[in-house]
XYZ file of C-alpha atoms in Angstrom:
494
model
C -25.071 108.176 -67.296
C -25.885 104.894 -69.024
C -25.277 104.481 -72.733
C -28.588 104.844 -74.594
C -29.802 105.200 -78.176
C -26.933 104.035 -80.339
C -27.107 105.759 -83.737
C -25.655 102.702 -85.484
C -28.695 100.550 -84.685
C -31.516 102.945 -83.744
C -33.715 104.393 -86.482
C -33.270 108.180 -86.750
C -32.256 109.106 -90.323
C -35.208 110.163 -92.536
C -35.352 108.494 -95.945
C -37.593 109.918 -98.668
C -40.750 107.838 -99.226
C -39.652 105.288 -96.632
C -39.305 106.467 -93.011
C -36.549 106.360 -90.426
C -33.515 104.081 -90.656
C -30.267 103.555 -88.735
C -26.705 104.259 -89.830
C -26.215 100.526 -90.385
C -29.339 100.466 -92.562
C -28.050 103.308 -94.767
C -24.838 101.423 -95.568
C -26.461 97.987 -95.914
C -29.575 98.808 -97.992
C -28.959 99.762 -101.603
C -32.581 100.591 -102.451
C -32.807 103.870 -100.508
C -33.036 106.596 -103.162
C -32.655 109.876 -101.262
C -32.520 111.424 -97.799
C -35.634 113.069 -96.364
C -36.005 116.187 -94.217
C -35.514 119.826 -95.115
C -32.525 120.961 -97.230
C -30.187 121.805 -94.317
C -30.917 118.438 -92.689
C -30.099 116.749 -96.001
C -26.806 118.663 -96.231
C -25.836 117.978 -92.612
C -26.692 114.267 -92.869
C -24.920 113.943 -96.231
C -21.778 115.441 -94.689
C -22.030 113.076 -91.691
C -22.490 110.003 -93.900
C -19.606 111.156 -96.090
C -17.456 111.626 -92.997
C -18.218 108.057 -91.889
C -17.386 106.707 -95.355
C -14.180 108.800 -95.541
C -13.158 107.758 -91.995
C -13.767 104.111 -92.878
C -11.654 104.246 -96.018
C -10.365 107.171 -98.067
C -9.181 106.073 -101.525
C -5.636 106.995 -102.491
C -6.569 108.252 -105.983
C -9.112 107.902 -108.807
C -7.989 104.368 -109.626
C -8.441 103.288 -106.016
C -11.837 105.051 -105.942
C -12.999 103.043 -108.976
C -11.603 99.840 -107.486
C -13.498 100.177 -104.197
C -16.830 100.978 -105.886
C -20.176 101.557 -104.190
C -20.366 98.129 -102.591
C -16.791 98.219 -101.338
C -17.379 101.629 -99.752
C -20.536 100.359 -98.035
C -18.789 97.253 -96.656
C -15.906 99.274 -95.227
C -18.344 101.771 -93.654
C -20.316 98.938 -92.026
C -17.121 97.401 -90.704
C -16.072 100.806 -89.336
C -19.440 101.374 -87.627
C -19.242 97.959 -86.003
C -15.707 98.664 -84.763
C -16.487 102.204 -83.529
C -20.012 101.561 -82.263
C -19.191 102.939 -78.803
C -18.573 106.372 -80.379
C -22.207 106.652 -81.517
C -24.196 106.682 -78.232
C -26.547 109.674 -78.107
C -26.505 109.491 -74.272
C -23.789 108.202 -71.991
C -20.341 109.054 -70.690
C -19.177 110.067 -74.182
C -22.359 111.277 -75.960
C -22.136 111.633 -79.735
C -20.723 115.047 -80.785
C -21.517 116.501 -77.342
C -19.391 118.055 -74.601
C -20.242 116.936 -71.038
C -17.909 119.658 -69.733
C -20.276 122.336 -71.075
C -22.958 121.337 -68.552
C -22.680 124.690 -66.733
C -23.786 126.598 -69.844
C -27.345 127.939 -69.803
C -29.942 125.611 -71.286
C -31.919 126.531 -74.397
C -35.091 124.881 -75.591
C -34.776 122.756 -78.737
C -36.944 125.185 -80.702
C -34.819 128.189 -79.717
C -31.794 126.841 -81.614
C -33.615 125.425 -84.638
C -33.912 127.556 -87.785
C -37.169 125.884 -88.830
C -39.047 126.698 -85.571
C -40.778 130.058 -85.174
C -39.671 131.905 -82.029
C -40.292 135.355 -80.576
C -42.906 137.322 -82.519
C -42.396 135.378 -85.767
C -45.631 134.471 -87.538
C -46.419 130.741 -87.522
C -47.474 129.659 -91.009
C -47.397 125.865 -90.802
C -47.651 123.267 -88.028
C -43.971 122.287 -88.323
C -42.933 125.796 -87.181
C -44.436 125.242 -83.722
C -41.965 124.130 -81.068
C -42.635 120.546 -80.027
C -41.127 117.906 -77.785
C -38.474 116.017 -79.724
C -37.973 112.296 -79.942
C -34.472 110.861 -79.516
C -34.301 110.494 -83.302
C -35.128 114.187 -83.778
C -32.604 115.201 -81.109
C -29.895 113.271 -82.961
C -30.698 115.136 -86.184
C -30.670 118.457 -84.312
C -27.174 117.743 -82.960
C -25.859 117.058 -86.480
C -27.725 120.090 -87.867
C -26.264 122.428 -85.228
C -22.734 121.320 -86.129
C -23.193 122.915 -89.536
C -26.106 125.362 -89.461
C -26.142 126.930 -85.990
C -27.654 130.411 -86.137
C -25.449 133.249 -84.955
C -26.675 135.270 -81.995
C -26.957 135.594 -78.260
C -28.551 132.215 -77.578
C -25.093 130.751 -76.961
C -23.896 131.032 -73.350
C -20.385 132.254 -74.092
C -19.583 132.926 -70.451
C -18.416 129.300 -70.325
C -14.925 128.945 -71.821
C -13.179 125.568 -71.751
C -9.770 126.603 -73.114
C -7.900 128.824 -70.612
C -7.066 132.232 -72.084
C -9.323 131.799 -75.128
C -10.748 135.214 -76.129
C -12.904 134.490 -79.233
C -16.017 134.200 -77.026
C -15.590 137.695 -75.620
C -15.994 141.152 -77.110
C -13.566 144.072 -76.856
C -14.975 144.959 -73.434
C -14.323 141.469 -72.132
C -18.002 140.523 -71.976
C -19.516 137.431 -73.564
C -19.978 137.938 -77.297
C -22.732 136.644 -79.590
C -22.229 133.225 -81.166
C -20.916 133.181 -84.729
C -22.865 131.532 -87.598
C -22.222 127.850 -88.306
C -19.478 127.267 -90.904
C -21.963 125.733 -93.383
C -24.366 128.670 -92.974
C -22.277 131.833 -93.014
C -23.682 135.343 -92.970
C -26.631 134.857 -95.357
C -26.696 131.096 -96.034
C -24.231 129.305 -98.326
C -25.498 127.365 -101.336
C -24.270 123.740 -101.143
C -23.892 121.363 -104.079
C -23.463 117.583 -104.271
C -23.456 114.949 -106.976
C -26.325 112.490 -106.764
C -26.749 109.004 -108.158
C -29.590 106.516 -108.393
C -29.317 105.612 -104.685
C -27.965 107.112 -101.467
C -25.003 104.732 -101.543
C -24.148 105.689 -105.116
C -24.440 109.392 -104.205
C -22.010 108.909 -101.311
C -19.581 107.060 -103.570
C -19.773 109.859 -106.165
C -18.853 112.416 -103.471
C -16.109 110.341 -101.829
C -12.889 112.304 -102.332
C -9.496 110.565 -102.711
C -6.496 111.659 -100.666
C -4.660 113.191 -103.617
C -7.545 115.618 -104.196
C -8.087 116.446 -100.527
C -4.520 117.649 -100.127
C -4.960 119.901 -103.182
C -7.583 121.960 -101.308
C -5.559 124.932 -99.985
C -7.227 125.155 -96.561
C -7.113 121.425 -95.686
C -3.442 121.533 -94.806
C -3.563 118.454 -92.549
C -5.400 116.231 -95.008
C -8.175 113.827 -94.082
C -7.665 113.984 -90.297
C -9.485 112.054 -87.560
C -13.264 112.012 -87.145
C -14.304 114.178 -84.147
C -16.358 111.386 -82.537
C -13.161 109.305 -82.234
C -11.629 111.942 -79.993
C -13.531 115.057 -78.988
C -11.548 118.231 -78.220
C -11.067 119.401 -74.647
C -11.886 123.024 -75.446
C -12.291 125.700 -78.095
C -8.556 126.089 -78.774
C -6.875 122.845 -77.752
C -4.570 120.986 -80.149
C -7.430 118.731 -81.234
C -9.626 121.759 -81.981
C -6.867 123.373 -84.042
C -6.474 120.170 -86.037
C -10.210 119.926 -86.773
C -10.082 123.368 -88.414
C -7.617 122.215 -91.034
C -8.735 118.656 -91.831
C -11.406 117.381 -94.202
C -13.213 115.321 -91.557
C -13.152 118.324 -89.253
C -14.824 120.384 -91.939
C -17.419 117.702 -92.775
C -18.494 117.551 -89.107
C -17.569 120.923 -87.613
C -18.015 121.424 -83.867
C -19.044 125.072 -84.018
C -21.308 124.556 -81.004
C -20.522 122.770 -77.756
C -23.810 121.201 -76.654
C -25.090 118.661 -74.149
C -28.584 117.197 -74.254
C -30.716 117.574 -71.106
C -34.237 116.439 -70.274
C -35.902 119.704 -71.306
C -33.417 121.297 -73.695
C -29.698 121.425 -74.286
C -26.755 123.234 -72.728
C -25.536 125.511 -75.487
C -22.301 127.451 -76.032
C -20.114 128.433 -78.948
C -17.534 125.818 -79.855
C -14.640 125.858 -82.292
C -14.378 128.947 -84.482
C -13.776 127.890 -88.097
C -12.270 130.471 -90.486
C -14.736 131.836 -93.042
C -14.274 132.118 -96.801
C -12.694 135.576 -96.441
C -9.934 133.892 -94.406
C -9.683 131.003 -96.902
C -11.908 128.495 -95.051
C -14.908 126.947 -96.799
C -16.887 123.749 -97.285
C -15.952 121.920 -100.502
C -19.660 121.815 -101.388
C -19.943 125.617 -101.614
C -19.112 127.800 -104.612
C -16.182 130.170 -103.984
C -14.256 132.618 -106.131
C -10.768 133.605 -105.039
C -9.781 135.094 -108.411
C -10.818 138.607 -107.384
C -9.221 140.907 -104.840
C -12.083 140.244 -102.448
C -13.162 136.613 -102.136
C -16.749 135.849 -103.145
C -19.112 132.976 -102.347
C -22.455 131.798 -103.695
C -25.286 132.579 -101.272
C -28.758 131.097 -101.234
C -31.128 133.477 -103.008
C -34.842 132.745 -102.772
C -35.432 135.064 -105.725
C -32.840 133.209 -107.786
C -33.341 129.461 -107.646
C -30.226 127.217 -107.520
C -30.607 125.968 -111.112
C -29.857 129.479 -112.354
C -26.355 129.227 -110.815
C -25.432 126.081 -112.748
C -23.457 127.743 -115.546
C -21.396 129.614 -112.981
C -20.674 126.442 -110.988
C -19.728 124.412 -114.096
C -17.582 127.092 -115.734
C -14.550 124.840 -115.266
C -15.890 122.662 -118.125
C -14.912 125.461 -120.520
C -11.838 126.522 -118.510
C -13.556 129.788 -117.642
C -12.099 131.323 -114.495
C -12.841 135.034 -114.593
C -16.051 135.858 -112.746
C -16.860 132.186 -112.093
C -17.230 130.227 -108.888
C -15.386 127.022 -108.156
C -17.168 124.223 -106.305
C -14.518 121.640 -105.386
C -17.161 118.993 -104.626
C -18.519 119.178 -108.193
C -15.168 119.661 -109.940
C -13.473 116.801 -108.098
C -16.475 114.512 -108.488
C -17.299 115.156 -112.136
C -13.718 114.474 -113.213
C -14.025 110.962 -111.753
C -17.663 110.038 -112.266
C -17.836 111.026 -115.953
C -15.407 108.193 -116.785
C -17.380 105.481 -114.994
C -21.081 106.341 -115.147
C -23.536 107.169 -117.923
C -25.802 109.352 -115.838
C -25.478 111.541 -112.751
C -27.336 114.336 -111.027
C -26.514 117.567 -109.248
C -28.362 118.641 -106.080
C -28.152 122.213 -104.824
C -29.771 123.717 -101.761
C -29.497 125.622 -98.529
C -31.204 128.099 -96.227
C -31.411 131.852 -96.723
C -31.212 133.788 -93.436
C -31.163 137.413 -92.338
C -28.796 139.028 -89.858
C -29.311 142.012 -87.603
C -26.699 143.121 -85.088
C -25.185 139.630 -85.050
C -28.544 137.880 -84.496
C -29.587 135.494 -87.280
C -33.112 134.396 -88.088
C -35.244 133.141 -90.961
C -38.135 135.485 -91.690
C -39.640 137.602 -94.453
C -38.543 136.192 -97.809
C -36.002 133.822 -96.186
C -36.621 130.165 -96.905
C -35.146 126.775 -97.771
C -34.312 126.212 -101.433
C -33.312 123.071 -103.299
C -33.223 121.789 -106.852
C -31.897 118.740 -108.646
C -31.460 117.632 -112.235
C -29.777 114.818 -114.107
C -27.542 114.703 -117.154
C -25.676 112.227 -119.302
C -21.942 112.178 -118.604
C -21.269 111.909 -122.346
C -22.521 115.489 -122.691
C -20.075 116.934 -120.174
C -17.676 119.096 -122.105
C -17.108 122.557 -123.517
C -19.641 122.204 -126.360
C -22.546 121.223 -124.077
C -21.609 123.865 -121.522
C -21.385 126.692 -124.074
C -24.746 125.671 -125.552
C -26.342 125.702 -122.091
C -24.721 129.039 -121.283
C -26.040 130.544 -124.522
C -29.598 129.359 -123.865
C -29.487 130.562 -120.251
C -28.431 134.001 -121.516
C -31.510 134.042 -123.783
C -33.780 133.030 -120.895
C -32.223 135.782 -118.781
C -32.946 138.343 -121.517
C -36.566 137.140 -121.706
C -36.948 137.657 -117.956
C -35.614 141.213 -118.301
C -38.007 141.758 -121.200
C -40.948 140.664 -119.044
C -39.868 143.032 -116.263
C -39.353 145.991 -118.611
C -42.574 145.416 -120.553
C -44.639 145.163 -117.374
C -43.092 148.369 -116.074
C -43.934 149.973 -119.429
C -47.556 148.835 -119.175
C -48.043 150.673 -115.875
C -46.031 153.747 -116.854
C -48.235 154.019 -119.943
C -51.119 154.572 -117.510
C -49.082 156.865 -115.218
C -49.124 154.226 -112.484
C -46.401 152.663 -110.310
C -45.713 149.116 -111.504
C -42.453 148.022 -109.860
C -44.096 145.413 -107.637
C -46.121 143.959 -110.523
C -43.026 143.891 -112.772
C -41.075 142.022 -110.082
C -43.895 139.519 -109.653
C -44.198 139.025 -113.414
C -40.466 138.299 -113.696
C -40.683 135.903 -110.719
C -43.599 134.094 -112.369
C -41.530 133.754 -115.541
C -38.664 132.138 -113.620
C -41.027 129.804 -111.746
C -42.591 128.566 -114.990
C -39.224 128.376 -116.762
C -37.794 126.182 -113.980
C -40.284 123.455 -114.844
C -38.573 123.028 -118.230
C -34.934 123.210 -117.092
C -34.382 119.447 -117.202
C -35.794 119.512 -120.734
C -33.317 122.277 -121.628
C -30.372 120.278 -120.256
C -31.418 117.293 -122.348
C -31.884 119.463 -125.431
C -28.404 120.981 -125.066
C -27.048 117.442 -125.004
C -28.763 116.565 -128.271
C -28.104 119.886 -130.056
C -31.810 120.765 -130.177
C -31.774 123.539 -127.595
C -33.093 126.155 -130.038
C -36.326 124.191 -130.374
C -37.229 125.193 -126.808
C -36.992 128.943 -127.388
C -40.675 129.260 -128.487
C -41.669 127.550 -125.234
C -39.746 130.059 -123.122
C -41.066 132.945 -125.248
C -44.606 131.666 -124.639
C -43.897 131.621 -120.891
C -42.718 135.243 -121.120
C -45.984 136.273 -122.787
C -47.992 134.378 -120.184
C -46.172 136.127 -117.334
C -46.794 139.530 -118.980
C -50.479 138.785 -119.587
C -50.960 137.626 -115.985
C -49.856 140.951 -114.493
C -51.019 143.278 -117.286
C -54.837 143.099 -117.551
C -56.732 144.367 -120.587
C -60.240 144.751 -119.194
C -60.724 148.418 -120.131
C -59.952 150.393 -123.265
C -57.121 152.217 -121.449
C -55.596 148.952 -120.283
C -55.972 147.398 -123.724
C -54.114 150.326 -125.289
C -51.262 150.007 -122.755
C -51.203 146.215 -123.090
C -50.863 146.322 -126.885
C -48.254 149.083 -126.817
C -45.965 147.302 -124.348
C -46.465 143.570 -124.922
C -43.066 141.884 -125.546
C -42.204 141.548 -129.230
C -40.877 137.998 -129.328
C -41.560 137.032 -132.928
C -37.897 136.175 -133.564
C -38.084 133.318 -131.064
C -40.988 131.759 -132.964
C -39.894 132.486 -136.538
C -36.289 131.304 -136.136
C -37.331 127.747 -135.447
C -39.941 127.545 -138.217
C -37.742 129.228 -140.888
């Protein structure tokens, strides 16, 4: 097959408020602010771009990281792409991140393996959920997405095994087993976190990890490693595959699916099996807690937006370990960036999925989530963190107050009010999220208490929305159960 569609020069990467660009464009244009696409495409593309930057040049330590800077990183990445251009053909003898030897595996349609496309009897809500013919640019994104966020289930043709004697693709009865979830997705959908700057290039530089920090991650025993496109494995359990499990580049671009593009779909089988967090394997951008007897990880929760997890993720600022999660990407990055930049941001996002008998899908309340906010690096420290933690605890208590008061309103009338109470609390959190950046700024200027009346007002609004007072009976219940929040108003004015 002839080489076609080189990802270095062809335009395939979505940029917010701009359009599609090539890999060379990303590393040569400093005015691109942020990646486009849905949250899992942003995560997968961020990891790919980071892998290219890390493969081009991985700094030795913080001093080397500062020395190379954003521009130096971009120049080395461009030089690397020029040198390795033959590794980035989407079609050809060595197609990008694909396995020609998997050609005997059953083909799946593009929509069947995409989490954002409605299949089976799933209700179609928006046009983007309808399966469509993909352009070469969209196929390239799908390949990168599947490396990280492949859904577990029976769509993989696991009857095709490339490594002789490999048994991970079979069940106890020797029959083909269901494919396992992608390592960046997990059972319910991991929450991923990255530092962000004022441009894509600055964001990549912020997240570039020096060698001395990579080797401190307990599961990356073989360090930075070799990018998979420079030498694809021969099978699921060959020496190259084993190496990719324990290297940083192998984790940034995991080959959890062996795929090969065809004219009307793609040949699709399970690839390398990466150990999960329970076995000590995890992406550095996820939040993990190994301090307890049973390892824990932060999942995407559509009822609990990512900004509500911030105090748990940043607990290291106050040396809190018990009951807190550790996100290596944030901890490594903040320790460097705070000494060189005045302002930085944190992006969090992911996809919530459901599982049933090994089959994963996105339905019901499952959805993409993402949030971002910015802060001054001068604030980063124990004082700012403890102030933010204190205010978040107050907001949490207000949400519980809204839930309890709404339940009380309906009980007062001998009615069931659990659904209304849940919706009232959700409305409170939705309205409170709009002021989170304001809260972060206020904690940095020691004026956080001035925002408490605003959050108390939101609590009253949420209660009033779900507790009508149109009749005398309702009015009596409304007055008897309305949250008593006078202390939040009087404390500021006293």
